[in-house]
Amino acid sequence: MPHFVVLYGGQVKKGRLNTDSSDRCDVALSEAWEYHPDSIIIFGVDHVIPDLKTTTIRYLRDARWPREKLIVNPKGHNSLGETAAAIEILDQCGAKEVTVVTSWYHMPRVFLLWKVLFGGTVRYRCSRKAERPIYSLLYEVAAFPVNAF
């Protein structure tokens, strides 16, 4: 049965992934090495953070994850759009299992969206680090109405 890992966004600082973003990639890779998914689907690589796409791909490639098993999806510019786009890919492939990886402060919103929109099995994993945890949590709460719906 097809299985995918969905990796949500991140931040780039001085050409490198920040602590939270690299930790998300590490969590995604850990899941990938354990469960051998068909692909890792990367989101949050739109025009807002142009370096995020290449930096994330480079990070995963440096960890020996094959480029052909990466799906970089520019669809969706918020959590709802990204989740819907991921589910569209999963439906096209007949996947009923997914591992979702995001930051700890973003997890409640992502959990709610996957619970409502996806009928399959979801494993939730979050990064353990954040460079500015209070700021990130406050931003998440303030952005919820705009980014989720």
PDB file of C-alpha atoms in Angstrom:
ATOM      1  CA  MET A   1       0.000   0.000   0.000  1.00  0.00           C
ATOM      2  CA  PRO A   2       1.444   3.417  -0.927  1.00  0.00           C
ATOM      3  CA  HIS A   3       2.696   5.536   1.939  1.00  0.00           C
ATOM      4  CA  PHE A   4       3.928   9.135   1.888  1.00  0.00           C
ATOM      5  CA  VAL A   5       5.604  11.570   4.247  1.00  0.00           C
ATOM      6  CA  VAL A   6       4.274  15.134   4.064  1.00  0.00           C
ATOM      7  CA  LEU A   7       6.742  17.776   5.218  1.00  0.00           C
ATOM      8  CA  TYR A   8       5.353  21.235   5.944  1.00  0.00           C
ATOM      9  CA  GLY A   9       7.443  24.341   5.247  1.00  0.00           C
ATOM     10  CA  GLY A  10      10.134  26.022   7.234  1.00  0.00           C
ATOM     11  CA  GLN A  11      12.464  28.988   7.243  1.00  0.00           C
ATOM     12  CA  VAL A  12      15.822  29.746   5.690  1.00  0.00           C
ATOM     13  CA  LYS A  13      18.432  31.919   7.367  1.00  0.00           C
ATOM     14  CA  LYS A  14      21.608  32.916   5.525  1.00  0.00           C
ATOM     15  CA  GLY A  15      21.201  30.159   2.952  1.00  0.00           C
ATOM     16  CA  ARG A  16      20.626  27.401   5.525  1.00  0.00           C
ATOM     17  CA  LEU A  17      17.555  25.896   7.108  1.00  0.00           C
ATOM     18  CA  ASN A  18      16.895  27.275  10.578  1.00  0.00           C
ATOM     19  CA  THR A  19      16.955  24.937  13.589  1.00  0.00           C
ATOM     20  CA  ASP A  20      13.248  24.089  13.477  1.00  0.00           C
ATOM     21  CA  SER A  21      13.304  23.462   9.714  1.00  0.00           C
ATOM     22  CA  SER A  22      16.356  21.204   9.781  1.00  0.00           C
ATOM     23  CA  ASP A  23      14.808  19.325  12.702  1.00  0.00           C
ATOM     24  CA  ARG A  24      11.610  18.847  10.654  1.00  0.00           C
ATOM     25  CA  CYS A  25      13.701  17.407   7.829  1.00  0.00           C
ATOM     26  CA  ASP A  26      15.469  15.091  10.276  1.00  0.00           C
ATOM     27  CA  VAL A  27      12.124  13.864  11.627  1.00  0.00           C
ATOM     28  CA  ALA A  28      10.855  13.329   8.051  1.00  0.00           C
ATOM     29  CA  LEU A  29      14.014  11.416   7.161  1.00  0.00           C
ATOM     30  CA  SER A  30      13.736   9.286  10.288  1.00  0.00           C
ATOM     31  CA  GLU A  31      10.186   8.365   9.290  1.00  0.00           C
ATOM     32  CA  ALA A  32      11.287   7.762   5.709  1.00  0.00           C
ATOM     33  CA  TRP A  33      14.118   5.415   6.680  1.00  0.00           C
ATOM     34  CA  GLU A  34      11.791   3.493   8.997  1.00  0.00           C
ATOM     35  CA  TYR A  35       8.659   3.245   6.835  1.00  0.00           C
ATOM     36  CA  HIS A  36      10.137   3.436   3.292  1.00  0.00           C
ATOM     37  CA  PRO A  37       7.493   5.744   1.791  1.00  0.00           C
ATOM     38  CA  ASP A  38       6.945   6.157  -1.913  1.00  0.00           C
ATOM     39  CA  SER A  39       7.937   9.822  -1.605  1.00  0.00           C
ATOM     40  CA  ILE A  40       8.401  12.780   0.680  1.00  0.00           C
ATOM     41  CA  ILE A  41       6.050  15.600  -0.328  1.00  0.00           C
ATOM     42  CA  ILE A  42       7.442  19.040   0.515  1.00  0.00           C
ATOM     43  CA  PHE A  43       5.192  22.069   1.056  1.00  0.00           C
ATOM     44  CA  GLY A  44       5.769  25.693   1.930  1.00  0.00           C
ATOM     45  CA  VAL A  45       8.132  26.323  -0.964  1.00  0.00           C
ATOM     46  CA  ASP A  46       6.260  29.146  -2.632  1.00  0.00           C
ATOM     47  CA  HIS A  47       7.348  32.668  -3.539  1.00  0.00           C
ATOM     48  CA  VAL A  48       7.421  33.848   0.084  1.00  0.00           C
ATOM     49  CA  ILE A  49      10.659  31.994   0.853  1.00  0.00           C
ATOM     50  CA  PRO A  50      12.377  31.399  -2.502  1.00  0.00           C
ATOM     51  CA  ASP A  51      15.427  29.663  -0.998  1.00  0.00           C
ATOM     52  CA  LEU A  52      13.341  27.148   0.943  1.00  0.00           C
ATOM     53  CA  LYS A  53      12.805  24.792  -2.001  1.00  0.00           C
ATOM     54  CA  THR A  54      16.448  24.443  -2.995  1.00  0.00           C
ATOM     55  CA  THR A  55      17.698  24.482   0.589  1.00  0.00           C
ATOM     56  CA  THR A  56      15.270  21.774   1.716  1.00  0.00           C
ATOM     57  CA  ILE A  57      16.020  19.596  -1.307  1.00  0.00           C
ATOM     58  CA  ARG A  58      19.764  20.030  -0.732  1.00  0.00           C
ATOM     59  CA  TYR A  59      19.377  19.100   2.962  1.00  0.00           C
ATOM     60  CA  LEU A  60      17.429  15.926   2.129  1.00  0.00           C
ATOM     61  CA  ARG A  61      19.793  15.027  -0.722  1.00  0.00           C
ATOM     62  CA  ASP A  62      22.823  15.501   1.551  1.00  0.00           C
ATOM     63  CA  ALA A  63      21.196  12.925   3.833  1.00  0.00           C
ATOM     64  CA  ARG A  64      21.098  10.553   0.836  1.00  0.00           C
ATOM     65  CA  TRP A  65      17.353  10.742   0.177  1.00  0.00           C
ATOM     66  CA  PRO A  66      16.874  10.165  -3.595  1.00  0.00           C
ATOM     67  CA  ARG A  67      15.720  13.219  -5.585  1.00  0.00           C
ATOM     68  CA  GLU A  68      13.283  11.086  -7.586  1.00  0.00           C
ATOM     69  CA  LYS A  69      11.468  10.305  -4.315  1.00  0.00           C
ATOM     70  CA  LEU A  70      10.822  13.991  -3.561  1.00  0.00           C
ATOM     71  CA  ILE A  71       7.656  15.726  -4.649  1.00  0.00           C
ATOM     72  CA  VAL A  72       7.935  19.489  -4.339  1.00  0.00           C
ATOM     73  CA  ASN A  73       4.477  20.932  -4.452  1.00  0.00           C
ATOM     74  CA  PRO A  74       4.005  24.670  -4.852  1.00  0.00           C
ATOM     75  CA  LYS A  75       0.210  24.394  -4.571  1.00  0.00           C
ATOM     76  CA  GLY A  76      -1.444  25.875  -1.548  1.00  0.00           C
ATOM     77  CA  HIS A  77      -0.194  28.985   0.170  1.00  0.00           C
ATOM     78  CA  ASN A  78      -1.639  28.164   3.564  1.00  0.00           C
ATOM     79  CA  SER A  79      -2.202  25.086   5.699  1.00  0.00           C
ATOM     80  CA  LEU A  80      -5.607  24.303   4.220  1.00  0.00           C
ATOM     81  CA  GLY A  81      -4.374  24.598   0.614  1.00  0.00           C
ATOM     82  CA  GLU A  82      -1.262  22.540   1.311  1.00  0.00           C
ATOM     83  CA  THR A  83      -3.233  19.816   3.082  1.00  0.00           C
ATOM     84  CA  ALA A  84      -5.798  19.664   0.274  1.00  0.00           C
ATOM     85  CA  ALA A  85      -3.001  19.444  -2.329  1.00  0.00           C
ATOM     86  CA  ALA A  86      -1.301  16.640  -0.386  1.00  0.00           C
ATOM     87  CA  ILE A  87      -4.560  14.710  -0.123  1.00  0.00           C
ATOM     88  CA  GLU A  88      -5.066  15.143  -3.878  1.00  0.00           C
ATOM     89  CA  ILE A  89      -1.655  13.510  -4.492  1.00  0.00           C
ATOM     90  CA  LEU A  90      -2.435  10.715  -2.022  1.00  0.00           C
ATOM     91  CA  ASP A  91      -5.819  10.054  -3.664  1.00  0.00           C
ATOM     92  CA  GLN A  92      -4.219   9.889  -7.133  1.00  0.00           C
ATOM     93  CA  CYS A  93      -1.786   7.261  -5.846  1.00  0.00           C
ATOM     94  CA  GLY A  94      -4.349   5.323  -3.827  1.00  0.00           C
ATOM     95  CA  ALA A  95      -2.465   5.999  -0.584  1.00  0.00           C
ATOM     96  CA  LYS A  96      -4.315   5.439   2.668  1.00  0.00           C
ATOM     97  CA  GLU A  97      -1.346   6.049   4.982  1.00  0.00           C
ATOM     98  CA  VAL A  98       0.616   9.222   5.538  1.00  0.00           C
ATOM     99  CA  THR A  99       3.080  10.609   8.035  1.00  0.00           C
ATOM    100  CA  VAL A 100       2.691  14.352   8.564  1.00  0.00           C
ATOM    101  CA  VAL A 101       5.723  16.305   9.808  1.00  0.00           C
ATOM    102  CA  THR A 102       5.580  19.917  10.956  1.00  0.00           C
ATOM    103  CA  SER A 103       6.615  22.130  13.842  1.00  0.00           C
ATOM    104  CA  TRP A 104       5.172  21.556  17.307  1.00  0.00           C
ATOM    105  CA  TYR A 105       3.372  24.910  17.289  1.00  0.00           C
ATOM    106  CA  HIS A 106       1.820  24.217  13.870  1.00  0.00           C
ATOM    107  CA  MET A 107       0.669  20.704  14.776  1.00  0.00           C
ATOM    108  CA  PRO A 108      -2.776  21.560  16.266  1.00  0.00           C
ATOM    109  CA  ARG A 109      -3.904  23.226  13.038  1.00  0.00           C
ATOM    110  CA  VAL A 110      -2.472  20.459  10.858  1.00  0.00           C
ATOM    111  CA  PHE A 111      -4.006  17.779  13.084  1.00  0.00           C
ATOM    112  CA  LEU A 112      -7.443  19.364  12.738  1.00  0.00           C
ATOM    113  CA  LEU A 113      -7.174  19.666   8.947  1.00  0.00           C
ATOM    114  CA  TRP A 114      -6.037  16.066   8.397  1.00  0.00           C
ATOM    115  CA  LYS A 115      -8.659  14.740  10.811  1.00  0.00           C
ATOM    116  CA  VAL A 116     -11.423  16.518   8.890  1.00  0.00           C
ATOM    117  CA  LEU A 117     -10.189  16.068   5.297  1.00  0.00           C
ATOM    118  CA  PHE A 118      -8.443  12.678   5.079  1.00  0.00           C
ATOM    119  CA  GLY A 119     -10.069   9.289   5.478  1.00  0.00           C
ATOM    120  CA  GLY A 120      -6.901   7.244   5.888  1.00  0.00           C
ATOM    121  CA  THR A 121      -4.370   6.601   8.631  1.00  0.00           C
ATOM    122  CA  VAL A 122      -2.241   9.562   9.692  1.00  0.00           C
ATOM    123  CA  ARG A 123       0.864   9.476  11.865  1.00  0.00           C
ATOM    124  CA  TYR A 124       1.772  12.869  13.290  1.00  0.00           C
ATOM    125  CA  ARG A 125       5.372  13.834  13.988  1.00  0.00           C
ATOM    126  CA  CYS A 126       6.678  17.231  14.981  1.00  0.00           C
ATOM    127  CA  SER A 127      10.025  18.891  15.300  1.00  0.00           C
ATOM    128  CA  ARG A 128      11.337  19.315  18.791  1.00  0.00           C
ATOM    129  CA  LYS A 129      13.194  22.573  18.362  1.00  0.00           C
ATOM    130  CA  ALA A 130      12.247  26.176  17.724  1.00  0.00           C
ATOM    131  CA  GLU A 131      14.492  29.206  17.594  1.00  0.00           C
ATOM    132  CA  ARG A 132      11.841  31.556  18.975  1.00  0.00           C
ATOM    133  CA  PRO A 133       9.202  29.370  20.650  1.00  0.00           C
ATOM    134  CA  ILE A 134       7.073  32.127  22.227  1.00  0.00           C
ATOM    135  CA  TYR A 135       7.058  34.216  19.052  1.00  0.00           C
ATOM    136  CA  SER A 136       6.236  31.128  16.966  1.00  0.00           C
ATOM    137  CA  LEU A 137       3.338  30.134  19.184  1.00  0.00           C
ATOM    138  CA  LEU A 138       1.884  33.669  19.263  1.00  0.00           C
ATOM    139  CA  TYR A 139       2.275  33.976  15.483  1.00  0.00           C
ATOM    140  CA  GLU A 140       0.511  30.645  15.012  1.00  0.00           C
ATOM    141  CA  VAL A 141      -2.434  31.708  17.169  1.00  0.00           C
ATOM    142  CA  ALA A 142      -2.706  35.101  15.439  1.00  0.00           C
ATOM    143  CA  ALA A 143      -2.401  33.591  11.955  1.00  0.00           C
ATOM    144  CA  PHE A 144      -4.867  30.755  12.499  1.00  0.00           C
ATOM    145  CA  PRO A 145      -7.957  32.416  10.918  1.00  0.00           C
ATOM    146  CA  VAL A 146      -5.981  33.531   7.862  1.00  0.00           C
ATOM    147  CA  ASN A 147      -3.840  30.449   7.309  1.00  0.00           C
ATOM    148  CA  ALA A 148      -6.304  27.702   8.061  1.00  0.00           C
ATOM    149  CA  PHE A 149      -9.459  28.744   6.261  1.00  0.00           C
TER     150      PHE A 149
END
